[in-house]
Coordinates of C-alpha atoms and ligand atoms in Angstrom, one line a residue:
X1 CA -48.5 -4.2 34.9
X2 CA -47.5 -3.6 31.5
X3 CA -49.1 -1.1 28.6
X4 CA -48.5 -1.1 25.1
X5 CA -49.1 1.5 22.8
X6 CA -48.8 0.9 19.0
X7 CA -47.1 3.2 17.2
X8 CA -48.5 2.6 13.8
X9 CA -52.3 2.6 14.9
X10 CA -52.3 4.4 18.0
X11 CA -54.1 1.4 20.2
X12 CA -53.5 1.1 23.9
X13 CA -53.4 -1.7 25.5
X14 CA -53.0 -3.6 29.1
X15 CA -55.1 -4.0 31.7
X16 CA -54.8 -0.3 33.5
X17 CA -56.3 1.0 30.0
X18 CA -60.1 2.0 29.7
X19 CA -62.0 2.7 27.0
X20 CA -64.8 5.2 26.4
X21 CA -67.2 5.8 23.8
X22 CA -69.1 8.8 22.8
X23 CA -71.9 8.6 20.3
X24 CA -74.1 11.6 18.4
X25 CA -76.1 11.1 21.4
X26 CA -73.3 11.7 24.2
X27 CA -73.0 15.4 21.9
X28 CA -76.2 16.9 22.4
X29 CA -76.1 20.8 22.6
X30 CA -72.0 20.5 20.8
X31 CA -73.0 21.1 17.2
X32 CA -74.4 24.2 15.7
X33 CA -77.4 22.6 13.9
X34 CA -78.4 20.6 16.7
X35 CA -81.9 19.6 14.8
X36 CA -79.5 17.8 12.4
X37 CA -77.9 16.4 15.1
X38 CA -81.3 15.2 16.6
X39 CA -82.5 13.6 13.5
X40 CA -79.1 11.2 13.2
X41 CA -78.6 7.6 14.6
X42 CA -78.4 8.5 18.5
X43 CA -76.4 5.1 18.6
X44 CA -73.4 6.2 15.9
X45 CA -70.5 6.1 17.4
X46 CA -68.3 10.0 17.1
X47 CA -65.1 8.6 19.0
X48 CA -63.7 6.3 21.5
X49 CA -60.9 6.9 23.6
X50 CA -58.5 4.6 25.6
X51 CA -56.8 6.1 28.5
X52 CA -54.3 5.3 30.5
X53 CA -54.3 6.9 33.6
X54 CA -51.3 5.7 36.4
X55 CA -52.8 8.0 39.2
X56 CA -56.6 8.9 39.5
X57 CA -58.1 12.5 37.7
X58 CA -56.8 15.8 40.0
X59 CA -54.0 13.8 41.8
X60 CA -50.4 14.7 41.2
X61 CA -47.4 12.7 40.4
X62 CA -47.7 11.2 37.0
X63 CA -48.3 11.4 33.1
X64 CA -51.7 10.0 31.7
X65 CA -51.8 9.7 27.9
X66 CA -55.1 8.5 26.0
X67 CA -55.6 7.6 22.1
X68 CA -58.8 9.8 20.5
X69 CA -60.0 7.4 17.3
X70 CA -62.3 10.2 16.0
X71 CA -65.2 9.2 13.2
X72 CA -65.3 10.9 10.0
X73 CA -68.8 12.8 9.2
X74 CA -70.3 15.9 9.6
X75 CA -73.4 17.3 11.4
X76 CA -75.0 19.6 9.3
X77 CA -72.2 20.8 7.6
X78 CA -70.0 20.6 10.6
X79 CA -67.2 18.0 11.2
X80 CA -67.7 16.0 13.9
X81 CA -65.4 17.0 16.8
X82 CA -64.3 16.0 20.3
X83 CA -66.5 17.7 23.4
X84 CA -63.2 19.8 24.5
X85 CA -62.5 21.3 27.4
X86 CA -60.0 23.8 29.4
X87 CA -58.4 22.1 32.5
X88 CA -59.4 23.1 35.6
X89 CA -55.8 23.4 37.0
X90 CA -54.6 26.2 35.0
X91 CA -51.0 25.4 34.8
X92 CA -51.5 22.2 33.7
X93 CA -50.3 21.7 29.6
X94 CA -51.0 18.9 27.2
X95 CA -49.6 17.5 24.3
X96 CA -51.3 15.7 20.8
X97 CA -49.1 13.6 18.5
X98 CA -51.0 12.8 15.3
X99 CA -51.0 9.3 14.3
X100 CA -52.8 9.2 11.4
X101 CA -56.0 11.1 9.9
X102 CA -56.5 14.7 8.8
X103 CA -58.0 17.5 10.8
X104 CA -57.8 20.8 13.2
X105 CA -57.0 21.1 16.5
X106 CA -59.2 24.2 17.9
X107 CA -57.4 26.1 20.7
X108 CA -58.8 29.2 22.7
X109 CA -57.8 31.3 25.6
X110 CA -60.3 32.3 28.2
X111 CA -60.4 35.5 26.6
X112 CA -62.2 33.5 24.0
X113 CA -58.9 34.2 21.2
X114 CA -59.2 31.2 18.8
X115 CA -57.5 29.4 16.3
X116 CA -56.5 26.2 14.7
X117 CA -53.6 23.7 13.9
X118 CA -53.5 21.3 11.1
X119 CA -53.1 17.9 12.0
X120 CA -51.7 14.8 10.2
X121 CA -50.0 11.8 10.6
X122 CA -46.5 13.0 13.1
X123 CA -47.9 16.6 14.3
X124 CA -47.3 17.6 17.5
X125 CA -49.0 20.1 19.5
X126 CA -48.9 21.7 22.8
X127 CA -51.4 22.9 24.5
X128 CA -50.4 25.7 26.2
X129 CA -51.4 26.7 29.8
X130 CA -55.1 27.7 30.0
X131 CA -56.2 26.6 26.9
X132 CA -59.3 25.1 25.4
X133 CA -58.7 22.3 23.4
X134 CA -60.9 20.7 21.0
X135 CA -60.2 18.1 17.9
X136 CA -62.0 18.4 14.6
X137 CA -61.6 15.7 11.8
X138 CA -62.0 16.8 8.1
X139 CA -60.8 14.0 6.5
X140 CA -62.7 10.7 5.3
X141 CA -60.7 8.6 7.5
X142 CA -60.6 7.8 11.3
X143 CA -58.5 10.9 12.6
X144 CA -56.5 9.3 15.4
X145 CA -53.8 11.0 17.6
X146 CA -52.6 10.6 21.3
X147 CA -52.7 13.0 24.3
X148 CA -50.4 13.5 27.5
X149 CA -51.2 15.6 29.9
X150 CA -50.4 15.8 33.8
X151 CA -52.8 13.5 36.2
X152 CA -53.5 16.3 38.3
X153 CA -54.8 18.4 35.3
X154 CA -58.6 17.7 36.3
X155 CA -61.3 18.8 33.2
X156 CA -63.6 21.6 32.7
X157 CA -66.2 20.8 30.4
X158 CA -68.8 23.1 31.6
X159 CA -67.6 25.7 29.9
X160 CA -67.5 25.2 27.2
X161 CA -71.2 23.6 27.6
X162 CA -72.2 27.1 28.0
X163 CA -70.3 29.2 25.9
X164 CA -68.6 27.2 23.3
X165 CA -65.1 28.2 21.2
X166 CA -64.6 31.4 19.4
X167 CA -64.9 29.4 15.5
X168 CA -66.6 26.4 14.5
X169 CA -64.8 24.1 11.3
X170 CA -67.5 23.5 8.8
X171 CA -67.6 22.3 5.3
X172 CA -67.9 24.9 3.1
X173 CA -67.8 24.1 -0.7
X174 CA -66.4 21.0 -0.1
X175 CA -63.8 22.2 2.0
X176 CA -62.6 23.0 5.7
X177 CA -63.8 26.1 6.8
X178 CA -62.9 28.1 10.0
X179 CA -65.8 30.4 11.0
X180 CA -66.2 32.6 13.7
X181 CA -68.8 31.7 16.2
X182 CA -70.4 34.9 18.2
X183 CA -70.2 34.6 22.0
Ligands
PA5_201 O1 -56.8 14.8 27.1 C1 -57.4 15.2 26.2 O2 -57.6 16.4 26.0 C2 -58.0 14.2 25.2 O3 -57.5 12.9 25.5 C3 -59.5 14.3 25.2 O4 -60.0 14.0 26.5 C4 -60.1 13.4 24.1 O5 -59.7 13.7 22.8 C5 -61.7 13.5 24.1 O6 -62.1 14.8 24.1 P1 -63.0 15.4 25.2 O7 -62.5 14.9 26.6 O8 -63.0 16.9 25.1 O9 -64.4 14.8 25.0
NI202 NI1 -57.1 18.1 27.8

């Protein structure tokens, strides 16, 4: 069984890798302006991901990684961004390498304390223990990067569902802004 990641576009490849998709309509509820959201193509597509994962979700005893190609656009005047999620076993870390794009990765605690890292092409970021992680691309290109994280990390997304992060990135006069978000 062999997998092949390339390093230059960040595609994953073999037969143990498997591909999602998430279009505008897979978001509803994510973005701040969700009329705007409403009245998009339901079909466009806001990211794929390919995953390998060697041992299944909440089991221990191996690495997954996955490639994120997220879309360029905005909702409203918000960037389209990744679902995020904490993990559900607390311990559990991850890491994003960059492979080519521009955006922000959005971290928060539980205590709802949030803030950003730029990404580009060879950034590497840990998410620490505990963490909400979510990916924002405010570039006009594909922002691509790849994750590792432990396979018996398991996901929370229900969370964040209900309460969202602390600071939503918007484009504000033509640029990237970081604005708070009330609970
Ligand atoms: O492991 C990760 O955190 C990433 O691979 C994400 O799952 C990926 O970027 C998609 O985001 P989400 O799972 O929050 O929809
Ligand atoms: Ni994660």
């Amino acid at each position: 069984m062999s997998v092949r990641l390339d390093p230059l576009t960040g595609v994953l490849q073999g037969a143990a890798v498997k591909e999602s998709r998430r279009t505008l309509a897979g978001l509803t509820g994510y973005f701040r302006d969700e009329a705007a959201r409403a009245a998009m193509d339901q079909d466009r597509l806001a990211y794929r991901v390919q995953a390998y994962e060697p041992k299944p979700e909440g089991e221990r005893g191996a690495v997954c990684c996955a490639t994120t190609f997220l879309e360029p656009g905005t909702v409203g005047d918000e960037y389209f961004l990744t679902r995020g999620h904490f993990h559900v076993n607390e311990d559990c870390s991850e890491l994003e390498v960059t492979v080519s794009g521009t955006g922000l990765l959005v971290l928060m605690t539980a205590a709802r304390r949030t803030w950003t890292e730029p990404m580009r092409a060879g950034s590497v970021h840990h998410v620490p223990p505990g963490t909400a992680h979510r990916v924002a691309n405010t570039g006009d290109a594909p922002l691509v990067f790849v994750s590792y994280w432990p396979s018996e990390t398991g996901h929370d997304y229900g969370t964040i569902v209900e309460r969202g992060f602390g600071a939503r990135v918007r484009r504000i006069d033509g640029q990237p802004a970081i604005v708070p978000e009330p609970d």
